[in-house]
Coordinates of N, CA and C in Angstrom, one line a residue:
X23 N 10.1 9.8 17.7 CA 9.7 9.8 16.0 C 10.7 8.4 15.7
X24 N 10.5 7.9 14.4 CA 11.0 7.5 13.2 C 10.3 7.6 12.2
X25 N 12.0 7.3 11.2 CA 11.0 7.5 9.1 C 11.3 6.1 9.0
X26 N 10.1 6.2 8.3 CA 9.7 5.2 8.1 C 9.8 5.6 5.7
X27 N 9.5 4.4 5.1 CA 10.2 4.6 3.6 C 9.6 4.3 3.3
X28 N 8.1 4.4 2.4 CA 6.6 4.1 1.8 C 7.2 3.8 0.5
X29 N 7.1 3.0 -0.6 CA 7.4 2.9 -2.1 C 5.9 3.2 -3.1
X30 N 6.0 3.3 -3.9 CA 5.2 3.5 -4.3 C 4.9 3.8 -5.9
X31 N 4.5 2.5 -7.2 CA 5.5 2.5 -7.9 C 4.0 2.1 -9.4
X32 N 4.1 2.5 -9.8 CA 3.0 2.5 -11.7 C 3.8 1.6 -12.7
X33 N 3.0 0.8 -13.5 CA 4.0 0.4 -14.4 C 2.8 0.8 -15.7
X34 N 3.0 0.0 -16.3 CA 2.2 -0.2 -17.4 C 1.6 -0.5 -18.6
X35 N 1.4 -1.8 -17.7 CA 0.8 -3.0 -18.2 C -0.9 -2.2 -17.4
X36 N -2.1 -3.7 -18.3 CA -3.7 -2.9 -18.4 C -4.0 -2.5 -17.4
X37 N -3.6 -3.2 -15.9 CA -4.3 -3.3 -15.2 C -3.3 -2.0 -13.8
X38 N -2.8 -1.5 -14.2 CA -1.3 0.1 -13.3 C -2.4 0.3 -14.9
X39 N -2.9 1.3 -15.5 CA -3.3 2.3 -15.6 C -5.3 2.2 -15.3
X40 N -5.6 0.5 -15.3 CA -6.8 0.7 -15.0 C -7.2 1.3 -13.3
X41 N -5.2 1.0 -12.4 CA -6.0 2.3 -11.4 C -5.6 3.3 -11.3
X42 N -5.0 3.6 -12.6 CA -4.5 4.5 -12.2 C -6.2 5.9 -12.3
X43 N -6.0 5.0 -14.1 CA -7.3 6.3 -14.1 C -8.7 5.9 -13.8
X44 N -9.9 5.5 -11.8 CA -10.0 4.6 -11.6 C -9.4 5.7 -10.1
X45 N -8.3 6.4 -9.7 CA -7.5 6.5 -9.1 C -8.5 8.4 -9.3
X46 N -8.1 8.7 -10.0 CA -8.5 9.9 -10.9 C -7.2 10.9 -10.4
X47 N -5.9 11.2 -10.6 CA -5.1 11.5 -9.7 C -4.0 12.8 -10.8
X48 N -3.9 13.6 -10.5 CA -2.7 14.1 -10.7 C -1.5 13.4 -11.1
X49 N -1.1 13.1 -10.5 CA 0.0 12.0 -9.9 C -0.1 10.6 -11.2
X50 N 0.1 10.1 -12.1 CA 0.7 9.8 -12.6 C 1.4 8.2 -12.2
X51 N 1.7 7.2 -12.8 CA 2.3 5.9 -12.9 C 2.5 5.7 -10.9
X52 N 1.4 5.5 -10.3 CA 1.3 5.2 -9.1 C -0.6 4.2 -8.9
X53 N 0.3 3.0 -9.1 CA -0.9 2.0 -8.9 C -0.6 0.7 -7.7
X54 N 1.1 1.7 -6.6 CA 1.2 -0.5 -6.4 C 2.0 0.0 -4.9
X55 N 1.7 -0.1 -3.5 CA 2.1 0.6 -2.9 C 2.6 -0.4 -1.1
X56 N 4.2 -0.2 -1.3 CA 4.7 -0.5 -0.3 C 5.0 0.1 1.2
X57 N 5.8 -1.3 2.3 CA 6.8 -0.3 2.9 C 7.8 -1.2 3.0
X58 N 9.3 -0.5 4.0 CA 9.7 -1.0 4.2 C 10.4 -1.1 5.3
X59 N 10.5 -2.4 6.0 CA 10.2 -2.7 7.3 C 11.0 -3.8 7.5
X60 N 12.1 -4.0 8.0 CA 12.7 -5.0 8.5 C 13.6 -6.1 7.3
X61 N 14.5 -4.5 6.6 CA 15.6 -4.6 6.2 C 14.6 -5.2 4.7
X62 N 13.7 -5.2 4.6 CA 12.7 -6.3 3.2 C 11.3 -5.2 3.1
X63 N 10.6 -5.1 2.1 CA 9.7 -5.0 1.1 C 8.5 -5.2 1.8
X64 N 7.7 -4.7 1.9 CA 6.5 -5.5 2.8 C 5.5 -5.2 2.5
X65 N 4.8 -5.9 1.5 CA 3.7 -5.9 0.0 C 2.7 -6.7 -0.2
X66 N 1.6 -6.5 -0.6 CA 0.6 -7.5 -1.0 C 0.9 -7.0 -1.9
X67 N 0.4 -8.5 -2.9 CA 0.7 -8.2 -4.4 C -0.2 -9.6 -4.3
X68 N -1.2 -9.9 -6.3 CA -2.3 -10.2 -6.8 C -1.4 -10.8 -7.3
X69 N -0.2 -11.0 -7.8 CA -0.1 -12.6 -8.4 C 1.3 -13.5 -7.5
X70 N 1.6 -14.0 -7.4 CA 2.7 -14.6 -6.1 C 4.3 -14.7 -6.4
X71 N 5.2 -13.9 -5.7 CA 6.3 -13.9 -6.5 C 7.5 -14.2 -5.7
X72 N 8.5 -14.3 -6.0 CA 9.4 -15.5 -5.6 C 9.1 -16.5 -4.8
X73 N 9.1 -17.0 -3.5 CA 9.1 -18.7 -3.4 C 7.7 -18.3 -2.3
X74 N 6.9 -17.1 -2.6 CA 5.9 -16.7 -1.9 C 4.9 -18.0 -2.5
X75 N 3.8 -19.0 -1.7 CA 3.5 -20.0 -1.7 C 1.7 -19.6 -2.0
X76 N 1.5 -18.3 -2.3 CA 1.2 -17.7 -3.0 C -0.1 -16.4 -2.5
X77 N -0.4 -15.7 -3.7 CA -0.8 -14.4 -3.4 C -1.4 -13.4 -2.1
X78 N -0.3 -12.6 -1.8 CA -1.0 -12.0 -0.3 C 0.0 -11.5 0.0
X79 N 1.0 -10.6 1.3 CA 1.3 -9.9 2.3 C 2.8 -10.9 2.2
X80 N 3.4 -10.4 2.1 CA 5.0 -10.9 2.0 C 5.8 -10.0 2.4
X81 N 6.9 -11.5 2.7 CA 8.3 -9.8 2.6 C 9.0 -10.2 1.7
X82 N 10.0 -9.1 0.7 CA 9.8 -9.1 -1.2 C 11.8 -8.6 -0.4
X83 N 12.5 -8.5 -1.2 CA 13.7 -7.6 -1.7 C 14.0 -6.4 -1.1
X84 N 14.6 -6.2 -0.4 CA 14.7 -3.8 -0.3 C 15.1 -3.5 -2.2
X85 N 15.6 -4.3 -2.8 CA 15.7 -3.1 -3.8 C 15.2 -3.9 -5.1
X86 N 14.0 -4.3 -5.2 CA 13.3 -5.6 -5.1 C 13.1 -4.0 -6.8
X87 N 12.3 -2.7 -6.0 CA 12.5 -2.1 -6.8 C 14.0 -0.7 -7.8
X88 N 14.7 -1.2 -7.0 CA 15.6 -0.4 -7.5 C 15.4 0.0 -9.6
X89 N 16.0 0.9 -9.5 CA 16.0 0.9 -10.5 C 14.6 0.9 -11.5
X90 N 13.6 1.2 -11.1 CA 12.0 1.4 -11.6 C 12.1 2.3 -11.4
X91 N 11.8 3.1 -13.8 CA 11.7 4.7 -13.3 C 9.7 5.5 -12.6
X92 N 9.9 4.4 -12.6 CA 8.3 4.3 -11.8 C 7.5 4.5 -10.1
X93 N 9.0 4.3 -9.8 CA 8.9 4.0 -8.8 C 9.4 5.6 -7.4
X94 N 8.4 6.2 -6.4 CA 8.9 7.3 -6.2 C 8.7 6.5 -4.2
X95 N 10.1 6.7 -3.6 CA 9.9 6.5 -2.1 C 9.8 8.1 -1.1
X96 N 9.0 8.0 -0.2 CA 8.9 9.2 0.9 C 8.8 8.2 2.1
X97 N 9.6 9.3 2.9 CA 9.7 8.4 4.5 C 8.8 10.0 5.1
X98 N 8.8 8.9 5.7 CA 7.3 10.1 6.4 C 7.6 8.9 7.9
X99 N 7.7 9.9 9.6 CA 7.7 9.4 10.7 C 6.4 9.0 11.3
X100 N 6.8 8.2 11.4 CA 6.2 7.3 12.2 C 6.5 6.8 13.8
X101 N 5.0 8.1 15.2 CA 5.1 7.7 16.4 C 5.4 7.3 17.3
X102 N 5.0 5.3 16.5 CA 5.5 4.1 17.0 C 5.9 3.0 16.4
X103 N 7.0 3.1 15.6 CA 7.4 2.4 14.6 C 7.7 0.0 15.2
X104 N 7.5 0.3 16.6 CA 7.2 -0.8 17.4 C 6.1 -1.6 17.1
X105 N 5.4 -1.1 17.9 CA 3.5 -0.9 16.4 C 3.5 -2.0 15.7
X106 N 3.8 -0.4 14.5 CA 3.9 -0.8 12.9 C 4.3 -2.0 12.6
X107 N 5.7 -2.3 13.1 CA 6.6 -4.0 13.1 C 5.5 -4.6 14.1
X108 N 4.9 -4.3 14.9 CA 3.6 -5.6 15.4 C 2.8 -5.9 13.9
X109 N 2.0 -5.1 13.6 CA 1.2 -4.8 12.4 C 1.1 -5.4 11.7
X110 N 2.3 -5.3 10.9 CA 3.1 -6.1 9.8 C 3.4 -7.6 10.2
X111 N 4.3 -7.7 11.1 CA 3.5 -9.1 10.9 C 3.0 -9.9 11.6
X112 N 2.7 -9.5 11.5 CA 0.9 -9.7 12.3 C -0.3 -9.9 11.0
X113 N 0.0 -9.5 10.2 CA 0.0 -9.1 8.1 C 0.1 -10.2 7.1
X114 N 1.4 -10.7 7.7 CA 2.2 -11.3 6.8 C 1.9 -12.7 6.9
X115 N 1.4 -13.7 4.9 CA 0.4 -14.1 5.1 C -0.5 -14.4 4.6
X116 N -0.9 -13.1 5.0 CA -2.3 -12.9 4.8 C -2.5 -12.5 3.4
X117 N -3.9 -13.8 2.5 CA -3.9 -13.7 1.3 C -4.7 -11.7 1.1
X118 N -4.4 -12.5 -0.6 CA -4.2 -11.2 -1.5 C -6.3 -10.6 -1.5
X119 N -6.2 -9.1 -1.5 CA -7.6 -9.1 -1.5 C -8.1 -8.7 -1.7
X120 N -8.4 -9.7 -3.7 CA -8.8 -9.6 -4.8 C -11.0 -8.5 -4.3
X121 N -10.7 -8.1 -3.7 CA -12.5 -7.9 -3.4 C -12.2 -7.1 -2.9
X122 N -11.5 -6.7 -2.3 CA -10.6 -5.8 -1.6 C -10.8 -4.0 -2.5
X123 N -10.0 -4.7 -3.3 CA -9.8 -3.3 -4.8 C -10.9 -2.9 -5.6
X124 N -11.5 -4.2 -5.1 CA -12.7 -3.7 -5.1 C -14.7 -3.0 -4.3
X125 N -13.6 -3.1 -3.2 CA -14.2 -2.0 -3.0 C -14.0 -0.7 -2.8
X126 N -12.2 -0.8 -3.1 CA -11.6 0.3 -3.1 C -11.9 1.5 -5.1
X127 N -12.4 0.5 -5.7 CA -13.1 1.0 -7.1 C -14.2 1.4 -6.8
X128 N -14.7 1.3 -5.9 CA -16.7 0.9 -5.9 C -16.3 2.2 -5.2
X129 N -15.8 2.8 -4.4 CA -15.9 4.1 -3.5 C -15.3 5.0 -4.2
X130 N -14.5 5.0 -5.3 CA -13.8 6.2 -5.9 C -15.2 6.2 -6.9
X131 N -15.8 5.4 -7.7 CA -16.9 5.6 -8.5 C -17.7 5.7 -8.4
X132 N -18.5 4.9 -7.5 CA -19.7 5.9 -6.5 C -20.1 6.2 -5.3
X133 N -19.1 6.6 -4.1 CA -18.8 7.8 -3.7 C -18.9 7.0 -2.3
X134 N -19.3 5.2 -2.5 CA -20.3 3.9 -1.5 C -19.4 3.4 -1.1
X135 N -19.4 2.7 -0.2 CA -18.9 1.7 0.7 C -19.2 0.1 0.6
X136 N -19.1 -1.1 -0.7 CA -20.8 -2.2 -0.8 C -19.8 -3.3 0.5
X137 N -18.9 -3.0 1.2 CA -18.5 -4.1 2.0 C -17.6 -3.9 2.7
X138 N -16.4 -4.2 3.5 CA -16.0 -3.7 3.9 C -14.7 -5.4 5.1
X139 N -14.0 -6.0 4.1 CA -13.4 -6.8 4.4 C -12.9 -7.8 5.4
X140 N -12.3 -6.5 5.8 CA -11.9 -6.8 7.4 C -9.8 -6.8 7.3
X141 N -9.2 -7.8 8.1 CA -8.1 -8.6 7.9 C -8.4 -9.0 7.2
X142 N -9.1 -9.9 6.6 CA -9.6 -11.5 6.6 C -8.5 -12.1 4.8
X143 N -8.3 -10.2 4.5 CA -7.2 -10.7 3.4 C -6.7 -9.1 3.7
X144 N -5.8 -8.6 2.6 CA -5.6 -8.0 1.7 C -4.4 -7.1 0.3
X145 N -5.0 -5.5 0.2 CA -3.9 -5.7 -0.7 C -3.3 -4.8 -0.3
X146 N -2.7 -3.5 -1.6 CA -1.1 -3.3 -1.2 C -1.5 -1.9 -0.4
X147 N -2.0 -1.4 -0.7 CA -2.6 0.4 0.1 C -2.9 -0.2 1.3
X148 N -3.8 -1.1 1.4 CA -4.5 -1.2 2.9 C -3.5 -1.8 3.8
X149 N -2.7 -3.3 3.1 CA -1.3 -3.2 3.9 C 0.0 -2.3 4.3
X150 N -0.5 -1.5 3.9 CA 0.8 0.1 4.5 C -0.6 1.5 5.0
X151 N -1.6 1.6 5.1 CA -2.8 1.9 6.0 C -2.5 1.4 7.5
X152 N -3.1 -0.2 7.3 CA -3.0 -0.4 7.8 C -1.1 -1.0 9.0
X153 N -1.1 -0.8 8.6 CA 0.7 -1.3 9.7 C 0.9 0.6 9.8
X154 N 0.7 2.1 9.4 CA 1.0 3.2 9.4 C 0.3 2.9 10.2
X155 N -1.0 2.8 10.0 CA -2.3 3.3 11.5 C -2.1 2.5 12.8
X156 N -1.6 1.4 12.8 CA -0.8 0.4 14.1 C 0.7 1.0 14.7
X157 N 0.8 2.1 13.3 CA 2.2 2.9 14.2 C 2.0 4.0 15.0
X158 N 0.6 4.3 14.7 CA 0.0 6.4 15.6 C 0.1 7.2 14.0
X159 N 0.0 6.5 12.8 CA -0.4 7.3 12.3 C -2.2 7.4 11.9
X160 N -3.0 8.6 11.7 CA -3.6 9.0 11.2 C -3.7 9.5 9.4
X161 N -4.0 8.3 9.6 CA -3.7 7.9 7.9 C -5.4 7.9 7.0
X162 N -5.4 8.9 6.1 CA -7.1 8.3 4.9 C -8.1 8.4 6.1
X163 N -8.0 9.3 7.6 CA -9.0 10.3 7.9 C -10.6 9.4 7.1
X164 N -11.7 8.9 8.0 CA -13.1 8.4 7.3 C -12.9 8.0 6.6
X165 N -11.5 7.3 6.1 CA -12.1 6.5 5.1 C -11.7 4.2 5.5
X166 N -12.2 3.6 5.8 CA -12.1 2.2 5.7 C -10.4 1.2 4.6
X167 N -9.5 0.9 5.7 CA -8.1 0.7 5.2 C -8.8 -0.1 3.7
X168 N -9.6 -0.7 3.7 CA -9.2 -1.1 2.5 C -10.5 -0.2 1.8
X169 N -10.9 0.8 1.4 CA -10.9 2.0 0.6 C -10.0 3.3 0.4
X170 N -8.8 3.1 0.3 CA -7.4 3.6 -0.1 C -7.0 2.6 -0.5
X171 N -6.9 3.8 -1.8 CA -5.8 3.2 -3.0 C -4.2 4.2 -2.5
X172 N -4.3 3.7 -3.7 CA -1.8 4.0 -3.7 C -2.1 5.1 -3.9
X173 N -3.1 5.8 -4.9 CA -3.2 7.4 -4.4 C -3.3 8.2 -3.6
X174 N -4.4 7.9 -3.2 CA -4.9 8.7 -1.9 C -3.5 9.0 -1.0
X175 N -2.5 6.8 -1.0 CA -2.1 7.2 0.2 C -1.1 8.2 0.0
X176 N -1.1 7.6 -1.2 CA 0.6 8.7 -1.2 C 0.2 10.4 -1.4
X177 N -1.2 11.1 -1.8 CA -1.4 12.4 -1.3 C -1.7 12.8 -0.5
X178 N -2.1 11.6 0.9 CA -2.6 11.9 2.5 C -0.9 11.8 3.9
X179 N 0.1 11.1 2.6 CA 1.7 11.4 2.6 C 2.0 12.3 2.7
X180 N 1.5 13.2 1.5 CA 2.2 14.2 1.2 C 2.5 14.9 1.2
X181 N 0.4 15.4 1.5 CA -0.2 16.8 1.2 C -0.2 17.4 2.4
X182 N -0.8 15.8 3.6 CA -0.7 16.3 5.8 C -0.2 15.7 6.1
X183 N 0.8 14.6 6.1 CA 1.4 13.8 7.1 C 3.3 14.8 6.9
X184 N 3.6 15.7 5.4 CA 5.0 15.8 6.2 C 5.6 15.4 5.6
X185 N 5.3 13.9 4.5 CA 6.4 12.7 3.7 C 7.0 14.6 2.8
X186 N 8.1 13.0 2.9 CA 9.4 14.1 2.0 C 10.2 13.0 1.0
X187 N 10.0 13.6 -0.5 CA 10.7 12.0 -1.6 C 11.7 12.0 -1.3
X188 N 12.0 11.5 -1.7 CA 14.2 10.8 -0.7 C 14.7 9.6 -2.4

């Protein structure tokens, strides 16, 4: 097994607060998830950053969230790092899943999945969930990857998968 770091960050913006409110968690300041791979951060963002050609899954500088008071980093053992990295490479360039965010919110608010977007688009915690599942972790069992919120991912890594805050 190889230790991989997964990051979580929140913010003070209206969207961050909406995500946190809908998630209804005891963990404040979690509205975005990302994973450290390839000496970079792999993340899906709805607003393009840096030289990204469009909103989606991209590699960003490994120090992007350094010094951010809202950042939590969890270390987790991944049984098959090569498979996780392969999935991450496959997802890079995938369009951001605005509708996937609606799927996640609807699941929280109603308990029902209105549809599954598959892998054509990605939101942040869906991206990390798919990468970790490809690496052999049973993350948030019983949920489709696009139903997993940053808070659910954090809770699963901490409570059930033995994640350690670093």
